[in-house]
mmCIF file of C-alpha atoms in Angstrom:
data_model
loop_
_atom_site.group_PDB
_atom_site.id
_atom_site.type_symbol
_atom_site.label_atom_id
_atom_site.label_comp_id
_atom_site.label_asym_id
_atom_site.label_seq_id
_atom_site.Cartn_x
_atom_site.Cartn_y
_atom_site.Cartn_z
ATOM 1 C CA UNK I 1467 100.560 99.643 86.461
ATOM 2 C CA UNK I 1468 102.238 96.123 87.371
ATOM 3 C CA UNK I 1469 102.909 93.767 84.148
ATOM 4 C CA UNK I 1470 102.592 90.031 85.178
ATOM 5 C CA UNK I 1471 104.153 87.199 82.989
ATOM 6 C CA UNK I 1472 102.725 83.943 83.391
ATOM 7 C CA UNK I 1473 104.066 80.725 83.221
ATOM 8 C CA UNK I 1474 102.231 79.865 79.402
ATOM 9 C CA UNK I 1475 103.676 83.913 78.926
ATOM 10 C CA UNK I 1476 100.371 85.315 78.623
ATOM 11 C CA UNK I 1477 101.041 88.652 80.276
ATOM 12 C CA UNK I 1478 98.136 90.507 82.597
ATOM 13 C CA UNK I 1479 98.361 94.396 83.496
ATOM 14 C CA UNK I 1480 97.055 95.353 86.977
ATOM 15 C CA UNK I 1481 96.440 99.364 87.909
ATOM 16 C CA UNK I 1482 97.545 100.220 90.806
ATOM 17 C CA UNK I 1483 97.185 103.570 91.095
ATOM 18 C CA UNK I 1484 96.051 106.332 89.318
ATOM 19 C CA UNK I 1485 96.531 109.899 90.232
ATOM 20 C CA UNK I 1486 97.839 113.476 88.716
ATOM 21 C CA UNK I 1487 100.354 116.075 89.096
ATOM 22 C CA UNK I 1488 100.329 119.701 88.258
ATOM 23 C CA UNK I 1489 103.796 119.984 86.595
ATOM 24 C CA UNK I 1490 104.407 123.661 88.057
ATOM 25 C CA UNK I 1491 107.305 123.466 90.436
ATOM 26 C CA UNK I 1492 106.201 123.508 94.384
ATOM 27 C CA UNK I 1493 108.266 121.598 97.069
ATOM 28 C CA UNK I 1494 105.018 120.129 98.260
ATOM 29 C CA UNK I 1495 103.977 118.353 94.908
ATOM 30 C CA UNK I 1496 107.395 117.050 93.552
ATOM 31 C CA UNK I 1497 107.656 113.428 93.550
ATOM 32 C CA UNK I 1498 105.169 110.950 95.919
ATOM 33 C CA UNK I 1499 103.399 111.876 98.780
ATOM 34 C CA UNK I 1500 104.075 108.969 101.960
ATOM 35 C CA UNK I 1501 100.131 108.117 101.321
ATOM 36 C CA UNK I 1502 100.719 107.601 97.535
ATOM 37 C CA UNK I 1503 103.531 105.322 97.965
ATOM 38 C CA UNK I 1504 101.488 103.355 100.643
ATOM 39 C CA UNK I 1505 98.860 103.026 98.060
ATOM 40 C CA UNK I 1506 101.245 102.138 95.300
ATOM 41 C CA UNK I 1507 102.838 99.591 97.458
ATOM 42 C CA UNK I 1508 100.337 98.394 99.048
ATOM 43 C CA UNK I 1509 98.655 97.557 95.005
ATOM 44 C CA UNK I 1510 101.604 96.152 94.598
ATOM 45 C CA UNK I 1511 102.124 93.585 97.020
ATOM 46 C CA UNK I 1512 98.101 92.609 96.837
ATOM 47 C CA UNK I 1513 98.938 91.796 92.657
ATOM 48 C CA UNK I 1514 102.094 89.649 93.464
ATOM 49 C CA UNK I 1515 100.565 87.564 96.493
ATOM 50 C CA UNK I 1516 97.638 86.973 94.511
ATOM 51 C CA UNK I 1517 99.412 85.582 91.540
ATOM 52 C CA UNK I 1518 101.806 84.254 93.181
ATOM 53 C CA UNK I 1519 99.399 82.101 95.872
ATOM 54 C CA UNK I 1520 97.056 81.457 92.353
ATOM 55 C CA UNK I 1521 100.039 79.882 90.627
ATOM 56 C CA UNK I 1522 100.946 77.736 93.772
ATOM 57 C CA UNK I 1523 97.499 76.728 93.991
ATOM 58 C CA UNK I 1524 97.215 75.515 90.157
ATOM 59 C CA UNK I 1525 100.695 73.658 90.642
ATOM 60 C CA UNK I 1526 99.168 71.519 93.782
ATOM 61 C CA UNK I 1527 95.889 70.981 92.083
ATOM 62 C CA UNK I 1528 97.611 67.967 89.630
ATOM 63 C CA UNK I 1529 98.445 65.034 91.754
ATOM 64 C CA UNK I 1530 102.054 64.128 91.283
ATOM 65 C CA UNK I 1531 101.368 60.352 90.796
ATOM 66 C CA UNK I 1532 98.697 59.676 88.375
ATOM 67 C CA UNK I 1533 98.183 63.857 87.164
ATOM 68 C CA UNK I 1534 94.688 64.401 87.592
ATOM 69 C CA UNK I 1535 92.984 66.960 88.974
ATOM 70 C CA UNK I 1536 91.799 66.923 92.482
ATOM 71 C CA UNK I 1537 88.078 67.574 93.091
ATOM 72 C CA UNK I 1538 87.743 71.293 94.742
ATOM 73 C CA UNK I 1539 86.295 71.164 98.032
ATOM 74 C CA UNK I 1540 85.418 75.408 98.619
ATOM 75 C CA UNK I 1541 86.967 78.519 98.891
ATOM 76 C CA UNK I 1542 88.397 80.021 101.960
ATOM 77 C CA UNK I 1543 89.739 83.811 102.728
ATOM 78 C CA UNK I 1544 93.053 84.029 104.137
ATOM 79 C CA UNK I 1545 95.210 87.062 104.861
ATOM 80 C CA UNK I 1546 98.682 87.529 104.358
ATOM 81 C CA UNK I 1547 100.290 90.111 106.817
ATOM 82 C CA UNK I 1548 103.639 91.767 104.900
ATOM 83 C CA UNK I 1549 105.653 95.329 105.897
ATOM 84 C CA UNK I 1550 103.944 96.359 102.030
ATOM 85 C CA UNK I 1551 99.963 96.072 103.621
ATOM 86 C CA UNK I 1552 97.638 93.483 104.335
ATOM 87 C CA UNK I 1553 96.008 91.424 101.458
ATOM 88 C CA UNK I 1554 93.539 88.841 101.167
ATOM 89 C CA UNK I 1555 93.593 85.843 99.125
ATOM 90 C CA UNK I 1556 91.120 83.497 97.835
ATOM 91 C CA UNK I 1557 92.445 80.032 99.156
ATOM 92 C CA UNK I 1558 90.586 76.731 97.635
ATOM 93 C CA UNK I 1559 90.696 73.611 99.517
ATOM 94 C CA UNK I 1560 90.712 70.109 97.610
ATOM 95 C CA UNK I 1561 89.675 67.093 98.372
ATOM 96 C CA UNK I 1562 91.553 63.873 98.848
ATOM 97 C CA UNK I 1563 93.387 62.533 95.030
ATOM 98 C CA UNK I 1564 91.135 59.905 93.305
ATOM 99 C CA UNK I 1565 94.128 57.951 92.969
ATOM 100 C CA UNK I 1566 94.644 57.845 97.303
ATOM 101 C CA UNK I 1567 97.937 57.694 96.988
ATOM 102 C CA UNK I 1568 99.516 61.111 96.790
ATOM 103 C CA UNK I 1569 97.244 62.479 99.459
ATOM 104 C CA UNK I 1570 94.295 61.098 101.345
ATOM 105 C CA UNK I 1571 93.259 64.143 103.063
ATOM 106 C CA UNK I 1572 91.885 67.972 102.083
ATOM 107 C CA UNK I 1573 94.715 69.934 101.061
ATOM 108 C CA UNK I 1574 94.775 73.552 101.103
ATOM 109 C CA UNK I 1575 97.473 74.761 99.355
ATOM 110 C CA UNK I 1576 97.459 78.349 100.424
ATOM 111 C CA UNK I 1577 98.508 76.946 103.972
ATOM 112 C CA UNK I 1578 101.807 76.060 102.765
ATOM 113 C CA UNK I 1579 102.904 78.898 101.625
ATOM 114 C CA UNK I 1580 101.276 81.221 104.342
ATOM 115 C CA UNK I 1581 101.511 79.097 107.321
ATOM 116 C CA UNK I 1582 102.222 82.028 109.553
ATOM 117 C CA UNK I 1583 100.000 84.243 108.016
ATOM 118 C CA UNK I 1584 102.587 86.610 108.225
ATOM 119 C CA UNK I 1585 105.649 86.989 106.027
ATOM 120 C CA UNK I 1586 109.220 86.400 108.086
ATOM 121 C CA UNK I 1587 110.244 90.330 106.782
ATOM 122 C CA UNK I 1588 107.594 91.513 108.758
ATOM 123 C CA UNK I 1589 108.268 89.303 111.677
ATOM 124 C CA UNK I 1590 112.144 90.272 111.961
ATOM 125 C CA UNK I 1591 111.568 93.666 111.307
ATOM 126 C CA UNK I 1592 108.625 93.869 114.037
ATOM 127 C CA UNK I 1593 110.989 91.915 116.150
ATOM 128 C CA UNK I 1594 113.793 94.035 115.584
ATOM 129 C CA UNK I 1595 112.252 97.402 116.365
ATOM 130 C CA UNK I 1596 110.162 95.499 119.239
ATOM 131 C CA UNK I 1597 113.546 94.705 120.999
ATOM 132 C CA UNK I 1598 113.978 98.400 121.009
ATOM 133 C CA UNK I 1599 110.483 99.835 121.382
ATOM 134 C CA UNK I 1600 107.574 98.867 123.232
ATOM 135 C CA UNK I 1601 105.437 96.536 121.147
ATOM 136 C CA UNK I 1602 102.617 99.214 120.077
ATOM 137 C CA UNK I 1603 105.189 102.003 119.458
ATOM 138 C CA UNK I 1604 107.286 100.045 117.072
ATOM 139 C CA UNK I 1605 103.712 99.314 115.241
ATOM 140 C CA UNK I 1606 102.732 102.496 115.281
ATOM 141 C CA UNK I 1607 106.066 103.893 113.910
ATOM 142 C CA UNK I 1608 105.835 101.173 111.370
ATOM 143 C CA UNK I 1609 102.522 102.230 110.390
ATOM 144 C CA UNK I 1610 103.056 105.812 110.020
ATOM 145 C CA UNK I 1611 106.234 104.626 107.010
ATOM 146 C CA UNK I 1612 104.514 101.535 105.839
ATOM 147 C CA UNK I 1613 101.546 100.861 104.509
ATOM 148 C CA UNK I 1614 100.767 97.835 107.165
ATOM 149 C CA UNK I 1615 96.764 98.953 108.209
ATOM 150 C CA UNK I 1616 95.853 98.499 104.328
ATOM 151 C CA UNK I 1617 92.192 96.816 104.967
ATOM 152 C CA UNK I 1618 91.143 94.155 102.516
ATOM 153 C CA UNK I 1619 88.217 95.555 100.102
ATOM 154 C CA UNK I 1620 86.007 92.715 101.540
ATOM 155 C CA UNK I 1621 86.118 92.301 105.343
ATOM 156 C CA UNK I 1622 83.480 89.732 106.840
ATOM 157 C CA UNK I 1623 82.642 90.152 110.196
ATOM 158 C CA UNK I 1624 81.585 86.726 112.139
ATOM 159 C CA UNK I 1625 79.459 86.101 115.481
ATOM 160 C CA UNK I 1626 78.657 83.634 117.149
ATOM 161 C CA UNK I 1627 75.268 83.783 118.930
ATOM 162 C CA UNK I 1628 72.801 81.060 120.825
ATOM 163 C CA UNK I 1629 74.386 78.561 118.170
ATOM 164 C CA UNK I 1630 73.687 80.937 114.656
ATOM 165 C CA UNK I 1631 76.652 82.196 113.098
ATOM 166 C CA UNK I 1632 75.615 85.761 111.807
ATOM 167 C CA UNK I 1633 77.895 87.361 109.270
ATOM 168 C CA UNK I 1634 78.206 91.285 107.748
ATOM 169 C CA UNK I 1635 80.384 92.069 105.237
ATOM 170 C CA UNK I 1636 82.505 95.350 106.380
ATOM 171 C CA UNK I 1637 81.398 98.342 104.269
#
């Protein structure tokens, strides 16, 4: 379970995991297994990027000038890539302030924080061990100890066909 404290101090508990343990002493059920702690981290890191990218997105909502609220344009999927798993956040895009003078164009405030769509840990570290590996062997040994293949609960699959964009949401 992950407590979060918001910024009014209303705190929010997320489950991460759930699970059991017989307490009768074997070497093979002491402590985590490797797919439990993917799990756990990977729950984890999807709670803090969420609240984290939700809290950025409520700051940049109020224009800085006159402190209204800019009109929301739609929502928009965006995934983060981190060494703790793969998670997908909800990104709104505004419109332009009514006032014009902060900002004249859509913002989407997701995109500032997550311009790479990647977080730099997992870029030096997949540098790092790509320096000294082949590309696909450092991400496979990076899979096997870190929980980077964690697939978002909802996956939509896009094509593109005689002009009709035909979606399916990944099962």
């Amino acid at each position: 379970m992950v407590e979060v404290t918001g910024e009014d101090g209303a705190v929010t508990q997320h489950v991460t995991s759930e699970g059991e343990r017989s307490t009768v002493g074997q070497a093979a059920t002491l402590g985590l297994s490797l797919a439990e702690s993917k799990v756990i981290l990977a729950g984890i890191q999807h709670v803090l990027v969420t609240t984290q990218a939700d809290a950025h997105c409520r700051h940049r909502r109020r224009c800085s000038h006159c402190g209204a609220a800019c009109p929301l344009k739609d929502h928009r999927s965006r995934r983060l890539v981190s060494l703790f798993g793969t998670v997908e956040v909800r990104a709104p895009r505004f419109g332009p302030f009514r006032c014009g003078v902060a900002c004249r164009r859509s913002l989407t405030p997701v995109a500032e924080i997550m311009p790479d769509r990647c977080t730099p840990e997992y870029e030096c570290v997949l540098a790092g061990l790509g320096s000294a590996l082949p590309y696909r062997r450092a991400r496979t040994l990076l899979a096997e100890l870190l929980p980077l293949d964690t697939v978002p609960a909802q996956a939509i699959t896009l094509a593109i066909d005689a002009g009709h964009v035909k979606f399916r949401r990944a099962a």
